[in-house]
Structure formats: C-alpha cells, structure tokens
PDB file of C-alpha atoms in Angstrom:
ATOM      1  CA  UNK A  31     -10.783  24.628  11.050  1.00 41.00           C
ATOM      2  CA  UNK A  32      -8.358  21.781  10.618  1.00 40.00           C
ATOM      3  CA  UNK A  33      -9.701  20.798   7.193  1.00 41.00           C
ATOM      4  CA  UNK A  34      -9.472  24.438   6.198  1.00 37.00           C
ATOM      5  CA  UNK A  35      -5.878  24.491   7.241  1.00 36.00           C
ATOM      6  CA  UNK A  36      -5.165  21.310   5.163  1.00 39.00           C
ATOM      7  CA  UNK A  37      -6.787  22.917   2.054  1.00 36.00           C
ATOM      8  CA  UNK A  38      -4.657  25.948   2.490  1.00 35.00           C
ATOM      9  CA  UNK A  39      -1.516  23.869   3.036  1.00 36.00           C
ATOM     10  CA  UNK A  40      -1.855  22.111  -0.231  1.00 39.00           C
ATOM     11  CA  UNK A  41      -2.670  25.230  -2.234  1.00 33.00           C
ATOM     12  CA  UNK A  42       0.411  27.288  -1.103  1.00 33.00           C
ATOM     13  CA  UNK A  43       3.112  24.641  -0.373  1.00 35.00           C
ATOM     14  CA  UNK A  44       5.963  25.130  -2.715  1.00 30.00           C
ATOM     15  CA  UNK A  45       6.681  22.018  -4.889  1.00 34.00           C
ATOM     16  CA  UNK A  46      10.246  20.839  -4.812  1.00 35.00           C
ATOM     17  CA  UNK A  47      11.951  18.001  -6.614  1.00 38.00           C
ATOM     18  CA  UNK A  48      10.168  14.732  -5.890  1.00 55.00           C
ATOM     19  CA  UNK A  49       7.098  16.314  -4.518  1.00 53.00           C
ATOM     20  CA  UNK A  50       3.725  14.845  -5.523  1.00 52.00           C
ATOM     21  CA  UNK A  51       1.764  17.221  -7.827  1.00 54.00           C
ATOM     22  CA  UNK A  52      -1.654  17.345  -6.304  1.00 57.00           C
ATOM     23  CA  UNK A  53      -4.911  19.200  -6.928  1.00 61.00           C
ATOM     24  CA  UNK A  54      -5.741  22.279  -4.995  1.00 63.00           C
ATOM     25  CA  UNK A  55      -7.835  21.109  -2.094  1.00 73.00           C
ATOM     26  CA  UNK A  56      -6.500  17.604  -2.028  1.00 89.00           C
ATOM     27  CA  UNK A  57      -6.661  16.018   1.417  1.00 97.00           C
ATOM     28  CA  UNK A  58      -3.310  15.546   3.186  1.00 97.00           C
ATOM     29  CA  UNK A  59      -2.817  13.382   6.312  1.00 98.00           C
ATOM     30  CA  UNK A  60       0.119  12.999   8.559  1.00 98.00           C
ATOM     31  CA  UNK A  61       1.112   9.431   9.450  1.00 98.00           C
ATOM     32  CA  UNK A  62       4.329   7.944  10.856  1.00 98.00           C
ATOM     33  CA  UNK A  63       6.010  11.307  10.550  1.00 98.00           C
ATOM     34  CA  UNK A  64       5.302  11.787   6.870  1.00 98.00           C
ATOM     35  CA  UNK A  65       2.761  13.698   4.781  1.00 98.00           C
ATOM     36  CA  UNK A  66       0.487  11.474   2.559  1.00 98.00           C
ATOM     37  CA  UNK A  67      -1.937  12.473  -0.174  1.00 98.00           C
ATOM     38  CA  UNK A  68      -5.434  10.741   0.063  1.00 98.00           C
ATOM     39  CA  UNK A  69      -6.215  10.045  -3.618  1.00 97.00           C
ATOM     40  CA  UNK A  70      -9.656  10.526  -5.000  1.00 97.00           C
ATOM     41  CA  UNK A  71     -11.110   9.422  -8.370  1.00 96.00           C
ATOM     42  CA  UNK A  72     -13.743  12.153  -8.366  1.00 94.00           C
ATOM     43  CA  UNK A  73     -16.425   9.423  -8.780  1.00 94.00           C
ATOM     44  CA  UNK A  74     -14.863   7.933 -11.929  1.00 97.00           C
ATOM     45  CA  UNK A  75     -13.470   4.410 -12.127  1.00 97.00           C
ATOM     46  CA  UNK A  76      -9.762   4.230 -12.421  1.00 97.00           C
ATOM     47  CA  UNK A  77      -6.991   1.688 -12.146  1.00 96.00           C
ATOM     48  CA  UNK A  78      -6.262  -0.552 -10.405  1.00 97.00           C
ATOM     49  CA  UNK A  79      -9.389  -2.494 -10.762  1.00 96.00           C
ATOM     50  CA  UNK A  80     -11.001  -0.387 -12.268  1.00 97.00           C
ATOM     51  CA  UNK A  81     -12.416   1.056  -9.039  1.00 98.00           C
ATOM     52  CA  UNK A  82     -13.835   4.211  -7.309  1.00 98.00           C
ATOM     53  CA  UNK A  83     -11.337   5.661  -4.972  1.00 98.00           C
ATOM     54  CA  UNK A  84     -12.465   8.052  -2.281  1.00 98.00           C
ATOM     55  CA  UNK A  85     -10.590  10.541  -0.042  1.00 97.00           C
ATOM     56  CA  UNK A  86     -13.436  10.464   2.440  1.00 97.00           C
ATOM     57  CA  UNK A  87     -12.709  10.071   6.101  1.00 98.00           C
ATOM     58  CA  UNK A  88     -14.897   6.919   5.888  1.00 98.00           C
ATOM     59  CA  UNK A  89     -12.188   5.356   3.687  1.00 98.00           C
ATOM     60  CA  UNK A  90      -8.918   6.801   4.988  1.00 98.00           C
ATOM     61  CA  UNK A  91      -8.253   8.129   8.484  1.00 98.00           C
ATOM     62  CA  UNK A  92      -5.625   8.190  11.282  1.00 98.00           C
ATOM     63  CA  UNK A  93      -6.937   7.038  14.662  1.00 98.00           C
ATOM     64  CA  UNK A  94      -6.044   8.200  18.219  1.00 98.00           C
ATOM     65  CA  UNK A  95      -3.313   5.702  18.411  1.00 98.00           C
ATOM     66  CA  UNK A  96      -1.643   7.176  15.213  1.00 98.00           C
ATOM     67  CA  UNK A  97      -2.528   4.180  13.096  1.00 98.00           C
ATOM     68  CA  UNK A  98      -3.671   4.723   9.454  1.00 98.00           C
ATOM     69  CA  UNK A  99      -6.845   2.929   8.352  1.00 98.00           C
ATOM     70  CA  UNK A 100      -7.765   2.222   4.675  1.00 99.00           C
ATOM     71  CA  UNK A 101     -11.061   0.887   4.204  1.00 98.00           C
ATOM     72  CA  UNK A 102     -13.433  -0.337   1.303  1.00 98.00           C
ATOM     73  CA  UNK A 103     -16.870   0.788   1.904  1.00 98.00           C
ATOM     74  CA  UNK A 104     -20.243   0.766   0.092  1.00 98.00           C
ATOM     75  CA  UNK A 105     -22.181   4.011  -0.369  1.00 96.00           C
ATOM     76  CA  UNK A 106     -25.260   4.507  -2.453  1.00 93.00           C
ATOM     77  CA  UNK A 107     -24.711   1.135  -4.420  1.00 93.00           C
ATOM     78  CA  UNK A 108     -21.059   1.860  -5.156  1.00 97.00           C
ATOM     79  CA  UNK A 109     -17.913   0.259  -3.529  1.00 98.00           C
ATOM     80  CA  UNK A 110     -15.210   2.835  -2.746  1.00 98.00           C
ATOM     81  CA  UNK A 111     -11.617   1.883  -2.310  1.00 98.00           C
ATOM     82  CA  UNK A 112      -8.662   3.612  -0.635  1.00 98.00           C
ATOM     83  CA  UNK A 113      -5.261   4.833  -1.766  1.00 98.00           C
ATOM     84  CA  UNK A 114      -2.557   7.091  -0.238  1.00 98.00           C
ATOM     85  CA  UNK A 115       0.691   8.400  -1.818  1.00 98.00           C
ATOM     86  CA  UNK A 116       3.761   9.585   0.060  1.00 98.00           C
ATOM     87  CA  UNK A 117       4.188  13.316  -0.704  1.00 96.00           C
ATOM     88  CA  UNK A 118       7.921  13.112  -1.468  1.00 96.00           C
ATOM     89  CA  UNK A 119      10.204  10.447  -3.002  1.00 97.00           C
ATOM     90  CA  UNK A 120      13.219   8.943  -1.326  1.00 97.00           C
ATOM     91  CA  UNK A 121      14.877   6.596  -3.809  1.00 97.00           C
ATOM     92  CA  UNK A 122      17.125   3.541  -2.645  1.00 98.00           C
ATOM     93  CA  UNK A 123      16.126   2.667   0.797  1.00 98.00           C
ATOM     94  CA  UNK A 124      14.494   0.121   2.962  1.00 98.00           C
ATOM     95  CA  UNK A 125      10.771   0.599   3.215  1.00 98.00           C
ATOM     96  CA  UNK A 126       9.108  -1.125   6.250  1.00 98.00           C
ATOM     97  CA  UNK A 127       5.303  -1.385   6.918  1.00 98.00           C
ATOM     98  CA  UNK A 128       3.912  -2.602  10.213  1.00 98.00           C
ATOM     99  CA  UNK A 129       0.353  -3.832  10.040  1.00 98.00           C
ATOM    100  CA  UNK A 130      -2.360  -4.240  12.656  1.00 98.00           C
ATOM    101  CA  UNK A 131      -4.997  -6.186  10.839  1.00 98.00           C
ATOM    102  CA  UNK A 132      -5.617  -9.655   9.674  1.00 98.00           C
ATOM    103  CA  UNK A 133      -4.680  -9.183   6.031  1.00 98.00           C
ATOM    104  CA  UNK A 134      -4.787 -12.966   5.714  1.00 97.00           C
ATOM    105  CA  UNK A 135      -8.606 -12.790   6.198  1.00 97.00           C
ATOM    106  CA  UNK A 136      -9.393 -10.160   3.520  1.00 98.00           C
ATOM    107  CA  UNK A 137     -11.999 -11.121   1.054  1.00 98.00           C
ATOM    108  CA  UNK A 138     -10.746 -13.104  -1.819  1.00 98.00           C
ATOM    109  CA  UNK A 139     -11.506 -10.223  -4.235  1.00 98.00           C
ATOM    110  CA  UNK A 140      -9.581  -7.576  -2.150  1.00 98.00           C
ATOM    111  CA  UNK A 141      -5.984  -6.517  -2.761  1.00 98.00           C
ATOM    112  CA  UNK A 142      -3.723  -4.832  -0.208  1.00 98.00           C
ATOM    113  CA  UNK A 143      -0.739  -3.183  -1.892  1.00 98.00           C
ATOM    114  CA  UNK A 144       2.378  -1.858  -0.213  1.00 98.00           C
ATOM    115  CA  UNK A 145       4.539  -0.633  -3.164  1.00 98.00           C
ATOM    116  CA  UNK A 146       6.669   1.818  -4.954  1.00 98.00           C
ATOM    117  CA  UNK A 147       5.426   3.204  -8.359  1.00 98.00           C
ATOM    118  CA  UNK A 148       6.399   5.438 -11.162  1.00 97.00           C
ATOM    119  CA  UNK A 149       5.242   3.422 -14.261  1.00 97.00           C
ATOM    120  CA  UNK A 150       3.937   0.028 -14.911  1.00 95.00           C
ATOM    121  CA  UNK A 151       7.457  -1.102 -15.550  1.00 96.00           C
ATOM    122  CA  UNK A 152       9.066   0.854 -12.801  1.00 97.00           C
ATOM    123  CA  UNK A 153       7.364  -0.710  -9.765  1.00 98.00           C
ATOM    124  CA  UNK A 154       8.054  -2.777  -6.675  1.00 98.00           C
ATOM    125  CA  UNK A 155       5.147  -4.578  -5.053  1.00 98.00           C
ATOM    126  CA  UNK A 156       4.187  -6.330  -1.864  1.00 98.00           C
ATOM    127  CA  UNK A 157       0.553  -7.404  -2.432  1.00 98.00           C
ATOM    128  CA  UNK A 158      -1.755  -9.380  -0.097  1.00 98.00           C
ATOM    129  CA  UNK A 159      -4.515 -11.005  -2.155  1.00 98.00           C
ATOM    130  CA  UNK A 160      -6.021 -14.234  -3.453  1.00 98.00           C
ATOM    131  CA  UNK A 161      -6.850 -12.540  -6.713  1.00 98.00           C
ATOM    132  CA  UNK A 162     -10.465 -13.779  -6.828  1.00 97.00           C
ATOM    133  CA  UNK A 163      -9.696 -17.523  -6.082  1.00 97.00           C
ATOM    134  CA  UNK A 164     -10.200 -18.570  -2.428  1.00 96.00           C
ATOM    135  CA  UNK A 165      -7.666 -21.518  -3.035  1.00 96.00           C
ATOM    136  CA  UNK A 166      -4.698 -19.139  -3.945  1.00 97.00           C
ATOM    137  CA  UNK A 167      -1.834 -18.307  -1.767  1.00 98.00           C
ATOM    138  CA  UNK A 168      -2.535 -14.838  -0.440  1.00 98.00           C
ATOM    139  CA  UNK A 169       0.767 -13.007  -0.695  1.00 98.00           C
ATOM    140  CA  UNK A 170       3.246 -12.034  -3.304  1.00 98.00           C
ATOM    141  CA  UNK A 171       6.523 -10.111  -3.962  1.00 99.00           C
ATOM    142  CA  UNK A 172       6.962  -8.771  -7.351  1.00 98.00           C
ATOM    143  CA  UNK A 173       9.040  -6.500  -9.626  1.00 98.00           C
ATOM    144  CA  UNK A 174       7.286  -5.340 -12.607  1.00 98.00           C
ATOM    145  CA  UNK A 175       6.682  -6.500 -15.227  1.00 98.00           C
ATOM    146  CA  UNK A 176       5.643  -9.343 -13.097  1.00 97.00           C
ATOM    147  CA  UNK A 177       4.799 -11.503 -16.223  1.00 96.00           C
ATOM    148  CA  UNK A 178       8.583 -11.805 -16.852  1.00 98.00           C
ATOM    149  CA  UNK A 179       9.849 -15.250 -15.520  1.00 97.00           C
ATOM    150  CA  UNK A 180      11.631 -14.781 -12.174  1.00 97.00           C
ATOM    151  CA  UNK A 181       9.995 -11.483 -11.331  1.00 98.00           C
ATOM    152  CA  UNK A 182       7.423 -12.643  -8.825  1.00 98.00           C
ATOM    153  CA  UNK A 183       7.180 -15.136  -5.953  1.00 98.00           C
ATOM    154  CA  UNK A 184       3.887 -16.191  -4.344  1.00 98.00           C
ATOM    155  CA  UNK A 185       3.386 -17.582  -0.877  1.00 98.00           C
ATOM    156  CA  UNK A 186       0.915 -18.065   1.906  1.00 98.00           C
ATOM    157  CA  UNK A 187       0.902 -15.576   4.846  1.00 97.00           C
ATOM    158  CA  UNK A 188      -0.858 -17.444   7.776  1.00 95.00           C
ATOM    159  CA  UNK A 189      -1.160 -14.926  10.591  1.00 97.00           C
ATOM    160  CA  UNK A 190      -1.577 -15.836  14.251  1.00 95.00           C
ATOM    161  CA  UNK A 191      -2.978 -12.455  15.302  1.00 97.00           C
ATOM    162  CA  UNK A 192      -3.407  -8.922  13.870  1.00 98.00           C
ATOM    163  CA  UNK A 193       0.267  -8.207  13.630  1.00 98.00           C
ATOM    164  CA  UNK A 194       2.704  -8.516  10.735  1.00 98.00           C
ATOM    165  CA  UNK A 195       5.774  -6.679   9.333  1.00 98.00           C
ATOM    166  CA  UNK A 196       6.639  -6.330   5.513  1.00 98.00           C
ATOM    167  CA  UNK A 197       9.478  -4.642   3.781  1.00 98.00           C
ATOM    168  CA  UNK A 198      11.422  -4.285   0.570  1.00 98.00           C
ATOM    169  CA  UNK A 199      14.945  -2.993   0.582  1.00 98.00           C
ATOM    170  CA  UNK A 200      15.525  -1.382  -2.861  1.00 98.00           C
ATOM    171  CA  UNK A 201      19.123  -0.975  -3.783  1.00 98.00           C
ATOM    172  CA  UNK A 202      20.898  -0.420  -7.136  1.00 97.00           C
ATOM    173  CA  UNK A 203      21.818  -4.154  -7.667  1.00 98.00           C
ATOM    174  CA  UNK A 204      19.105  -5.964  -5.632  1.00 98.00           C
ATOM    175  CA  UNK A 205      15.750  -5.803  -3.974  1.00 98.00           C
ATOM    176  CA  UNK A 206      15.352  -7.812  -0.820  1.00 98.00           C
ATOM    177  CA  UNK A 207      11.726  -8.525   0.385  1.00 98.00           C
ATOM    178  CA  UNK A 208      10.429  -9.908   3.686  1.00 98.00           C
ATOM    179  CA  UNK A 209       7.284 -10.730   5.477  1.00 98.00           C
ATOM    180  CA  UNK A 210       7.325 -11.447   9.233  1.00 98.00           C
ATOM    181  CA  UNK A 211       4.862 -12.493  11.965  1.00 98.00           C
ATOM    182  CA  UNK A 212       4.526  -9.773  14.569  1.00 98.00           C
ATOM    183  CA  UNK A 213       5.874  -6.351  14.485  1.00 97.00           C
ATOM    184  CA  UNK A 214       9.598  -6.390  14.437  1.00 96.00           C
ATOM    185  CA  UNK A 215      12.678  -5.598  12.307  1.00 93.00           C
ATOM    186  CA  UNK A 216      14.584  -8.553  13.894  1.00 96.00           C
ATOM    187  CA  UNK A 217      12.116 -11.443  14.445  1.00 97.00           C
ATOM    188  CA  UNK A 218      12.993 -14.834  15.718  1.00 97.00           C
ATOM    189  CA  UNK A 219      13.486 -17.368  12.933  1.00 97.00           C
ATOM    190  CA  UNK A 220      10.101 -18.963  13.537  1.00 97.00           C
ATOM    191  CA  UNK A 221       8.349 -15.646  12.723  1.00 98.00           C
ATOM    192  CA  UNK A 222       9.992 -15.271   9.312  1.00 98.00           C
ATOM    193  CA  UNK A 223       7.307 -16.156   6.728  1.00 98.00           C
ATOM    194  CA  UNK A 224       9.200 -15.437   3.673  1.00 98.00           C
ATOM    195  CA  UNK A 225      12.171 -13.634   2.305  1.00 98.00           C
ATOM    196  CA  UNK A 226      13.390 -13.212  -1.274  1.00 98.00           C
ATOM    197  CA  UNK A 227      16.105 -11.328  -3.020  1.00 98.00           C
ATOM    198  CA  UNK A 228      15.676 -10.187  -6.586  1.00 98.00           C
ATOM    199  CA  UNK A 229      18.772  -9.406  -8.769  1.00 98.00           C
ATOM    200  CA  UNK A 230      17.187  -9.523 -12.227  1.00 98.00           C
ATOM    201  CA  UNK A 231      17.252  -7.045 -14.986  1.00 97.00           C
ATOM    202  CA  UNK A 232      14.078  -5.145 -14.017  1.00 98.00           C
ATOM    203  CA  UNK A 233      15.239  -3.452 -10.838  1.00 98.00           C
ATOM    204  CA  UNK A 234      13.926   0.124 -11.147  1.00 98.00           C
ATOM    205  CA  UNK A 235      16.520   2.589 -12.004  1.00 96.00           C
ATOM    206  CA  UNK A 236      14.549   5.746 -11.563  1.00 96.00           C
ATOM    207  CA  UNK A 237      14.817   7.508  -8.193  1.00 95.00           C
ATOM    208  CA  UNK A 238      11.356   8.883  -8.549  1.00 96.00           C
ATOM    209  CA  UNK A 239       9.277   5.872  -7.588  1.00 98.00           C
ATOM    210  CA  UNK A 240       6.710   6.900  -5.098  1.00 97.00           C
ATOM    211  CA  UNK A 241       5.635   4.956  -2.065  1.00 98.00           C
ATOM    212  CA  UNK A 242       1.886   4.062  -2.066  1.00 98.00           C
ATOM    213  CA  UNK A 243      -0.477   2.024   0.002  1.00 98.00           C
ATOM    214  CA  UNK A 244      -3.761   0.930  -1.298  1.00 98.00           C
ATOM    215  CA  UNK A 245      -6.803  -1.298  -0.660  1.00 98.00           C
ATOM    216  CA  UNK A 246      -8.897  -2.169  -3.797  1.00 98.00           C
ATOM    217  CA  UNK A 247     -10.959  -4.673  -5.599  1.00 98.00           C
ATOM    218  CA  UNK A 248      -9.538  -7.120  -8.148  1.00 98.00           C
ATOM    219  CA  UNK A 249     -11.091  -6.268 -11.469  1.00 98.00           C
ATOM    220  CA  UNK A 250     -13.514  -4.112  -9.658  1.00 97.00           C
ATOM    221  CA  UNK A 251     -15.455  -7.135  -8.394  1.00 97.00           C
ATOM    222  CA  UNK A 252     -17.519  -6.616  -5.204  1.00 97.00           C
ATOM    223  CA  UNK A 253     -16.465  -8.336  -2.013  1.00 97.00           C
ATOM    224  CA  UNK A 254     -17.798 -11.825  -2.351  1.00 97.00           C
ATOM    225  CA  UNK A 255     -19.151 -11.614   1.321  1.00 91.00           C
ATOM    226  CA  UNK A 256     -20.653  -8.128   0.467  1.00 96.00           C
ATOM    227  CA  UNK A 257     -18.768  -6.750   3.668  1.00 97.00           C
ATOM    228  CA  UNK A 258     -16.546  -3.709   4.147  1.00 98.00           C
ATOM    229  CA  UNK A 259     -12.809  -4.644   4.312  1.00 98.00           C
ATOM    230  CA  UNK A 260     -10.110  -2.758   6.207  1.00 98.00           C
ATOM    231  CA  UNK A 261      -6.210  -2.430   6.315  1.00 98.00           C
ATOM    232  CA  UNK A 262      -4.677  -0.943   9.435  1.00 98.00           C
ATOM    233  CA  UNK A 263      -1.119   0.269   9.176  1.00 98.00           C
ATOM    234  CA  UNK A 264       0.360   0.955  12.594  1.00 98.00           C
ATOM    235  CA  UNK A 265       3.662   2.349  11.491  1.00 98.00           C
ATOM    236  CA  UNK A 266       5.909   2.929   8.522  1.00 98.00           C
ATOM    237  CA  UNK A 267       9.619   3.491   8.435  1.00 98.00           C
ATOM    238  CA  UNK A 268      12.233   4.502   5.723  1.00 98.00           C
ATOM    239  CA  UNK A 269      15.724   3.090   6.736  1.00 98.00           C
TER     240      UNK A 269
END
C-alpha cells in the first residue's frame, strides 16, 4: 500500500520552481525531513562510472532508526550502485552530512559522493575515495572543474569509529568545506580532520544546484575485494 501511495504521489505532485523533474512511478523516500528521489538507470550504464544505478530497496532504504543506506550490490552478474537526489533546490546554504559508517574502509574502487550538481562546471564535491589506488589519500574537497589549479584539495580521513561529519558552506563569494571525526557541528579541535575555504573564480553562480548523495564504482570497476559496499547517512541538515 505504501509503495502504491508513493507512485501516486509522484504522478500527481505539482512541480514548482526548483523541483526535480522525475518519471512517473519514480521511487521517493523521506529522510531527515526532506523528500529524495532514488535514481535508476533502467539497466543501462550511465555516469558517473559508467555504472548501473538501481532504485531497489536492496540499494537504497531508510532503516528503523531513520538512517539512509546506500549500497553497492551484485545481482545476476552485475554490480548496481546507488544515488539519491534532493527533490528541491535551496541555493546558498550550509549543507551538513552526518555519516554512520566507516567510509575510510570503502574498497579502493568505490566512491562516496556528497555534492551539489547542476552541470559538470557547476558542481561542489565532497568525495571519499582512493580512486583505484590503495596508496592514495581517501578524501577530497573540490569545485568543478577540479582540473583547474587550486580547485581541489586531497587529504586522508582516518576514522576511529563509524561516525564522521562533513559539510560545505556555499556562499556567493566563498565555499567553506570541513570534515570532522564524530557527529558534531562544533567538534573539539582534535576532531577536526580538514577544513578548506575556496574563493576562486569557479564558485557556482546558479541557484539550481541540486543536492545529491551517491555510492558508485570508479570507472565502473568491480570492488577489488568482490564485496558489497555500504554508506550510511544518519542525518542531513541545511543551515
């Protein structure tokens, strides 16, 4: 009955400025007080990757504690990745992600993305990944195009437990990034892993960047350990 309700909700909801155009029957979940579209590639490979993305409850779900899970799984010889998009856009704000999983232990071919996107040159990224090389640092802040000098900073995120906090504060003249140990907006100094403030020429000017969270395979390569990988997001805030 709930699934039928969600299908009906998408097909009849009036679209307003900033709403995400979605196909009739798309799966919508509620997490942290917001509606999210669970994206699906309809068994085609698409970017990033390229990868298969699935809206199955095996790949994206909200548990009894209200935490959102994104999982890379294998079915019938294919690896399926996970991606969600916030229904509406909110423009200049501070976006905070509270994580409940050891993202520092993701497979070297897995990428966890916490980001805002409109186009490939209107994008703000927090990405946890070793990008296929086990010796790489495992985290980066970036403003696209990240190939431009000064638009990216890489660092190592060594967690002590499952909990970490990540944010970007996008304003007209700057974007401040941060990654902390634990789940707190005001951590003690010893729990601040990295902060970075970007003031370059590529700060997105469009207010239509949409918040997204994804878990995917770099260049579509299978996990090197041939195991499922999971990202758990316990909370999300727009401040």
